[in-house]
Protein backbone atom coordinates (compact mmCIF):
# COMPACT_ATOMS: atom_id res chain seq x y z
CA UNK A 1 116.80 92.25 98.64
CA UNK A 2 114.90 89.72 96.38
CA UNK A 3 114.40 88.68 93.06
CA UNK A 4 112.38 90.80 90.57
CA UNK A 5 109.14 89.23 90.38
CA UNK A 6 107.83 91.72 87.21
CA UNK A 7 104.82 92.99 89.31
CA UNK A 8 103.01 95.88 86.90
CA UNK A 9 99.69 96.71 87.50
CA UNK A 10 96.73 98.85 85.46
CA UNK A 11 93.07 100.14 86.86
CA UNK A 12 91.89 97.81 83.83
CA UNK A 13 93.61 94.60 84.97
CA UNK A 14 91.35 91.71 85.86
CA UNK A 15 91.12 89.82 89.13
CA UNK A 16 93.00 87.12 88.08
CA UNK A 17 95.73 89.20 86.96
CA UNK A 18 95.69 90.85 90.59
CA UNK A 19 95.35 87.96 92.11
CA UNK A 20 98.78 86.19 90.43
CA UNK A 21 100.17 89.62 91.27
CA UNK A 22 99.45 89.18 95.00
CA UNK A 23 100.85 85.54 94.95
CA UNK A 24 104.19 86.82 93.57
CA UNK A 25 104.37 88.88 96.46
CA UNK A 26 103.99 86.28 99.12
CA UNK A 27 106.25 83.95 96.67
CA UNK A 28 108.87 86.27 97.01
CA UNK A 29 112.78 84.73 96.58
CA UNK A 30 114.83 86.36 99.28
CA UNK A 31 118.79 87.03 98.48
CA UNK A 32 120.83 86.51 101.46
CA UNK A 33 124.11 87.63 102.32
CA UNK A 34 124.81 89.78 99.53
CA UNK A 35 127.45 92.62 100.01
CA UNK A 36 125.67 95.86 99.30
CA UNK A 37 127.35 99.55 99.10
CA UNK A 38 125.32 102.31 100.39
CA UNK A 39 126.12 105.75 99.04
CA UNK A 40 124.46 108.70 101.40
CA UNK A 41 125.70 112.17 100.68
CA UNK A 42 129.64 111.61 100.30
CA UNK A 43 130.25 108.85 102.29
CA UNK A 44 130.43 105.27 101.81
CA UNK A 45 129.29 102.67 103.57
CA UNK A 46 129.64 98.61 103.14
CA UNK A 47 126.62 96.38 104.05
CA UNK A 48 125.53 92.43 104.05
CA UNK A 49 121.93 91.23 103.62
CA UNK A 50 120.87 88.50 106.21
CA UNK A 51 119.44 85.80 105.73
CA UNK A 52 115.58 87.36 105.30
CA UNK A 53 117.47 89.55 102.61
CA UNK A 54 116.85 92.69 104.59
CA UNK A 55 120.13 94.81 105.35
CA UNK A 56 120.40 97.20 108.25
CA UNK A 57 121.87 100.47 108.52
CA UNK A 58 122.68 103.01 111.72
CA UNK A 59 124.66 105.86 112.27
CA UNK A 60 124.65 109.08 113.46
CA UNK A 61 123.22 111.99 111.59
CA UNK A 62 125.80 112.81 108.91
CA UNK A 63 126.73 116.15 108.83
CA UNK A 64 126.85 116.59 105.67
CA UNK A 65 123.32 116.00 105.62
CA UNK A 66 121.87 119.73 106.63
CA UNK A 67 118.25 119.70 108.24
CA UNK A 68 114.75 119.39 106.09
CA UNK A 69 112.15 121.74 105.94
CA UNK A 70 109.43 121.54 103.72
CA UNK A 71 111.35 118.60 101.63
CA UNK A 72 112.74 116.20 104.94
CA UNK A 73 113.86 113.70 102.35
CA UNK A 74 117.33 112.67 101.39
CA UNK A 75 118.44 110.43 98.51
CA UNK A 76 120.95 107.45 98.82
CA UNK A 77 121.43 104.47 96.42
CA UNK A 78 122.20 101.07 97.51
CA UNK A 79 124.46 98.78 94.52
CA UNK A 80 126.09 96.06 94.30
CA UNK A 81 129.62 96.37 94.58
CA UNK A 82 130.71 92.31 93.23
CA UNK A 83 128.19 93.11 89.87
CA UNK A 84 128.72 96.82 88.78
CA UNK A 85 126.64 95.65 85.51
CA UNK A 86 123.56 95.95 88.13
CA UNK A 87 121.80 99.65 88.37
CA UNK A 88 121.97 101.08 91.53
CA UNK A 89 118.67 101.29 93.67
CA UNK A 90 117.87 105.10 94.64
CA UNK A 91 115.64 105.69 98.21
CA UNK A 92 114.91 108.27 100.29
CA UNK A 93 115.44 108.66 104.02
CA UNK A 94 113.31 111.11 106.65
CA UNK A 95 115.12 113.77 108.29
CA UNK A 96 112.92 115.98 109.69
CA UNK A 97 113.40 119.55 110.31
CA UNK A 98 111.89 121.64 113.61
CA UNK A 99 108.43 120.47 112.75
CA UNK A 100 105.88 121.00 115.60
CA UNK A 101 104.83 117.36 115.83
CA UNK A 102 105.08 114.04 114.07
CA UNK A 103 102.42 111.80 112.93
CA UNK A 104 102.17 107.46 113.20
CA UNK A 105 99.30 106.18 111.67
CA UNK A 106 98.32 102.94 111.05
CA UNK A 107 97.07 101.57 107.54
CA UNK A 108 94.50 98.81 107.43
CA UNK A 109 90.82 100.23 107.98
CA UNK A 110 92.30 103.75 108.91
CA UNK A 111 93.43 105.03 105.55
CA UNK A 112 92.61 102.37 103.36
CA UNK A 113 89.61 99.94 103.40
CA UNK A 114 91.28 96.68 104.24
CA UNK A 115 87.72 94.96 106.09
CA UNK A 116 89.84 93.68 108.59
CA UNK A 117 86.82 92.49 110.84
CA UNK A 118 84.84 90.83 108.70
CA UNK A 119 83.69 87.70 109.29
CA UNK A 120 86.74 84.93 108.57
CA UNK A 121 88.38 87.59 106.93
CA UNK A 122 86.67 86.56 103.89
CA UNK A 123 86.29 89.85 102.56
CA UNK A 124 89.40 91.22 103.67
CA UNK A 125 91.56 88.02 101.52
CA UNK A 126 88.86 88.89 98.28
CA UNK A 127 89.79 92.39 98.52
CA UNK A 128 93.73 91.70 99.33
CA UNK A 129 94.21 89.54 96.62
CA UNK A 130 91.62 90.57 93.72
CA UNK A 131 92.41 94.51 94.09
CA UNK A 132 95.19 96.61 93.30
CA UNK A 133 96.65 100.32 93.95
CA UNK A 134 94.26 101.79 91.90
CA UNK A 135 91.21 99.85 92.76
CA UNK A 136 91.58 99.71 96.82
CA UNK A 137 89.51 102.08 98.24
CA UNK A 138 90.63 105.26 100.52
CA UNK A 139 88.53 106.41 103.60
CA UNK A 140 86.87 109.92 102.52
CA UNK A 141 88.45 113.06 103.23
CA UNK A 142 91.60 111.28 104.94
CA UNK A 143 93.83 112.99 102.02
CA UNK A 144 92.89 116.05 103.02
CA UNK A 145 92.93 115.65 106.77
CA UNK A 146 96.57 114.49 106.40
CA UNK A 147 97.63 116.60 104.16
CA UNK A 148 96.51 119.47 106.34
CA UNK A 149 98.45 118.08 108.91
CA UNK A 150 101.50 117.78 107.31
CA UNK A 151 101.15 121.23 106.29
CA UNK A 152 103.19 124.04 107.96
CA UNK A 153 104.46 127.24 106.87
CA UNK A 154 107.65 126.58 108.09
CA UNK A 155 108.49 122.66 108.11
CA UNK A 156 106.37 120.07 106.81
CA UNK A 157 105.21 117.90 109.74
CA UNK A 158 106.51 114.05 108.94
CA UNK A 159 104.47 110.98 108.42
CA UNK A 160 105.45 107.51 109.75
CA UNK A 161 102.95 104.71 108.82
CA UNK A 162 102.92 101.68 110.93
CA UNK A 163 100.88 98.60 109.98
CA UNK A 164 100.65 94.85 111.09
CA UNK A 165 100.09 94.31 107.57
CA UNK A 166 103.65 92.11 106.01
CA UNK A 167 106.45 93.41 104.16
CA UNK A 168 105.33 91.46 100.71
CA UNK A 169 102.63 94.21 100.52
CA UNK A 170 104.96 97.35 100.48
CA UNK A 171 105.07 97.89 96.85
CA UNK A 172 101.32 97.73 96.74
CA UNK A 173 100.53 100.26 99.90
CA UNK A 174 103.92 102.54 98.74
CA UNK A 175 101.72 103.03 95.47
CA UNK A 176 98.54 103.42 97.26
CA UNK A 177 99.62 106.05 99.29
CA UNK A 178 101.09 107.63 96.70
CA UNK A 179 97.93 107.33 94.46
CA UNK A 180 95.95 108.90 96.91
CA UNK A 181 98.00 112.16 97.53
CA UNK A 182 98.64 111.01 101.26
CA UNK A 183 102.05 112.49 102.73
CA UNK A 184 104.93 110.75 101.79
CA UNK A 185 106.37 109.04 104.81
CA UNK A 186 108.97 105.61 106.09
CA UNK A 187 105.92 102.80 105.84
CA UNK A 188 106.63 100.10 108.94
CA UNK A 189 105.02 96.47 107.97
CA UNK A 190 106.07 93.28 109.86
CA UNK A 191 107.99 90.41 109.27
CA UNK A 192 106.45 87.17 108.68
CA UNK A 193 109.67 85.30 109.18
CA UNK A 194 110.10 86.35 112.77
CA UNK A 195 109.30 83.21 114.64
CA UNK A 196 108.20 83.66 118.52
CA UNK A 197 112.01 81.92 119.56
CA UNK A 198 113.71 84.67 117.60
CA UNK A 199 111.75 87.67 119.08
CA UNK A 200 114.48 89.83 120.98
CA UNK A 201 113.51 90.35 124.63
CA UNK A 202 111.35 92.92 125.83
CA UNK A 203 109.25 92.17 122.17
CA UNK A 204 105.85 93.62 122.85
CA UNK A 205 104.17 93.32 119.39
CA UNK A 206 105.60 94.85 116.16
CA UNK A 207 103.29 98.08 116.38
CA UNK A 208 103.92 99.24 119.70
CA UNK A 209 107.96 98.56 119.19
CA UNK A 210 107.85 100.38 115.91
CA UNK A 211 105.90 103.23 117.58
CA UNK A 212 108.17 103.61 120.19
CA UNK A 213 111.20 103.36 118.43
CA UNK A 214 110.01 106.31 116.33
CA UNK A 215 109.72 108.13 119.49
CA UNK A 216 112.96 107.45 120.56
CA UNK A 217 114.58 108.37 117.45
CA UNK A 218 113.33 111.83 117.16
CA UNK A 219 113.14 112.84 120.67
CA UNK A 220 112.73 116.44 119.88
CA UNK A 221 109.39 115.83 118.51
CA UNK A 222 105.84 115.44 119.73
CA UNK A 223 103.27 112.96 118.02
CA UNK A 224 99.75 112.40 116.96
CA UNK A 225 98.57 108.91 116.56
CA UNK A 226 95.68 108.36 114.35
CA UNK A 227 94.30 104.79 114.01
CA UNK A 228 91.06 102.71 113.78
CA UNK A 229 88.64 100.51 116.20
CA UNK A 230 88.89 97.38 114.26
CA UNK A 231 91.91 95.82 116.04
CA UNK A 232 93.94 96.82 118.93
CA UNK A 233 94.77 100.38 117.91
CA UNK A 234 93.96 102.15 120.78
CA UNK A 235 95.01 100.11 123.65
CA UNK A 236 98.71 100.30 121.73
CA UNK A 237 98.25 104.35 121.22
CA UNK A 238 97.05 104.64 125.18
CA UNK A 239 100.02 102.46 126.02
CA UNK A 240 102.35 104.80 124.39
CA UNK A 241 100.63 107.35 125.89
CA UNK A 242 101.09 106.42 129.28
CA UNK A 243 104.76 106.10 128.73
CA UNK A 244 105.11 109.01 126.97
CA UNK A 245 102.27 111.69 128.52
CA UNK A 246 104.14 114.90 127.39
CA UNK A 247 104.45 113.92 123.72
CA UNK A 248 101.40 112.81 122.72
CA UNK A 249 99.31 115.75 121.37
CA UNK A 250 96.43 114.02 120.08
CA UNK A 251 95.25 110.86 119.55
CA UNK A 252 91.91 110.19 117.01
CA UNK A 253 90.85 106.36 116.21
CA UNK A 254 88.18 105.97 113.24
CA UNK A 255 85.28 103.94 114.36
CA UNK A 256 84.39 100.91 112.22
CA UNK A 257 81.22 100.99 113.31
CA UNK A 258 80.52 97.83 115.56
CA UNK A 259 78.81 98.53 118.88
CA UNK A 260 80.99 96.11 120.81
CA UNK A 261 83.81 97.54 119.61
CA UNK A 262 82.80 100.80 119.89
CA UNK A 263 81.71 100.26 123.24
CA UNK A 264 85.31 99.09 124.44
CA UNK A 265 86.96 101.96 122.78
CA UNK A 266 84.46 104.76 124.61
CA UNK A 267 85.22 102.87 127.63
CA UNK A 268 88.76 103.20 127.63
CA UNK A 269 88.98 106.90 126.29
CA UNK A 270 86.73 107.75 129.93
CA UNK A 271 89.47 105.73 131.59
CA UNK A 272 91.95 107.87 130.08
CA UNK A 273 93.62 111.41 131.53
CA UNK A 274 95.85 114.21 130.41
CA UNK A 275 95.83 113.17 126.50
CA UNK A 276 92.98 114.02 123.75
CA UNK A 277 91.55 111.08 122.53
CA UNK A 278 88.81 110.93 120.36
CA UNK A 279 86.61 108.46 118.58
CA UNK A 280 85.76 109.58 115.37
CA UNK A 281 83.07 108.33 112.28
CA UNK A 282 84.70 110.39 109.45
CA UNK A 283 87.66 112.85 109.30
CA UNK A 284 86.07 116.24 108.88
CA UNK A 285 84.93 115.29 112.50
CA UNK A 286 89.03 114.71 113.28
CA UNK A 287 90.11 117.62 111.18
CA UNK A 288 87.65 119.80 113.14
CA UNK A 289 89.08 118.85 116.48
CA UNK A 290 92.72 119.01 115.48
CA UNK A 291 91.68 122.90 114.43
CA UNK A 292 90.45 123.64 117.65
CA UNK A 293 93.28 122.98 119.56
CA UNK A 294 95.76 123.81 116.90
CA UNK A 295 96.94 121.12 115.21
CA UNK A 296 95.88 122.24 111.57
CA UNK A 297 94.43 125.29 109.79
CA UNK A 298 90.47 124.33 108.82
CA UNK A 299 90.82 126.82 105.62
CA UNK A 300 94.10 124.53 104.45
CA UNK A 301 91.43 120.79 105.26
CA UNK A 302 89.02 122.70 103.00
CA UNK A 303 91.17 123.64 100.51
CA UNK A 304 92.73 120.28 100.46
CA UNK A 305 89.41 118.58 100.53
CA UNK A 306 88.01 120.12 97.00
């Protein structure tokens, strides 16, 4: 929960009003322990925001809450019970239906241009700060490579996204995705308040937790991991792998064209048994694999792809 901070954007707004944008969200004025009231289908349920202003909520699937197919989505609003003046909040949860797989990708440099490895992440700050929604840049063709995997003609396939990037950029990547026609799908960032004392044990890095927590929550599903060379993608994805051999139907990482990198990558996908991996320069070349062994129809990438 935090205070409104009036962040509007335009595709005509100048740096500087991007940039005061972007400092906004890092300024951001957390609300802490504020009693919230979470409506979801027709029960009730009475939360607290901690001190981060984050609240948490678990329980087991409600049944009035029946399966989704092509729509996995389900609304519930979050108000505040001590000032009824204040609107309610509406959000959506994923329930997916019998899907035949899942899909976790990452964010930064595999859907959206974030130029994570340049040098002293110069251009990565000019373009985090100076761009917005409508200005970032998507990869080419990754609409239409996800969007053919989220297609089925009986239940839409979900979409988790989980990125290192923080929490004061959700508003900003929510709209990006959105902008760009990518499935709709729970986006995972990190907490910057989490100091190293307050990790819980068995902490192995916020990607590979989130990852496998997915897994664990939808244990009837199987998952393809899609992700990029630039950081430490594919060691986490072959790690999950490992643990999980049976689920994993596919995993493609986008090469951001370094040689070193590139090198490491190659070197590790020869290591690697009993899982598709595949480095990839664009996503036709993904979208072509995931048709041969099933994963998508290639008339449904090139229909989404005009």
């Amino acid at each position: 929960m935090l205070k409104d901070k009036g962040i509007r954007f335009r595709e005509k707004d100048r740096f500087w009003h991007n940039f005061m944008n972007t400092l906004k969200r890092f300024n951001s004025d957390e609300i802490a322990d504020v009693p919230l009231e979470l409506k979801i289908g027709n029960r009730l349920f009475n939360l607290r925001t901690d001190q981060e202003g984050y609240f948490k909520f678990e329980t087991a699937l409600l049944p009035a809450l029946s399966v989704g197919y092509q729509d996995p989505f389900y609304k519930y609003t979050v108000g505040l019970p001590d000032n009824p003046d204040v609107k309610e909040v509406q959000a959506e949860i994923c329930i997916p239906g019998p899907a035949r797989f899942g899909v976790i990708s990452d964010i930064d440099d595999t859907v959206l241009y974030s130029a994570v490895t340049s040098r002293l992440k110069i251009q990565m700050l000019y373009l985090t700060f100076m761009k917005n929604a409508i200005t970032r840049r998507a990869f080419r063709e990754v609409s239409a490579f996800y969007r053919a995997l989220a297609s089925d003609a009986f239940a839409r396939n979900p979409f988790f996204y989980v990125s290192n990037s923080p929490w004061n950029l959700y508003d900003l990547l929510d709209d990006f995705l959105r902008l760009n026609r990518l499935p709709k799908g729970p986006i995972l960032l990190r907490d910057f308040g989490i100091s190293y004392k307050n990790r819980p044990p068995g902490y192995h890095g916020h990607k590979l937790d989130t990852i496998l927590r997915i897994i664990e929550t939808y244990p009837e599903l199987d998952f393809v991991l899609i992700g990029d060379s630039g950081e430490r993608d594919a060691d986490i994805y072959l790690q999950v792998a490992a643990q999980y051999p049976k689920r994993i139907k596919a995993i493609y990482i986008r090469d951001v064209l370094e040689r070193r990198r590139a090198r490491r990558i190659r070197k590790l996908i020869a290591e690697t048994w009993g899982v598709e991996v595949l480095l990839v320069t664009n996503f036709a070349e993904a979208a072509r694999h995931a048709s041969d062994i099933g994963l998508l129809d290639w008339g449904t990438f090139l229909a989404a792809r005009e």
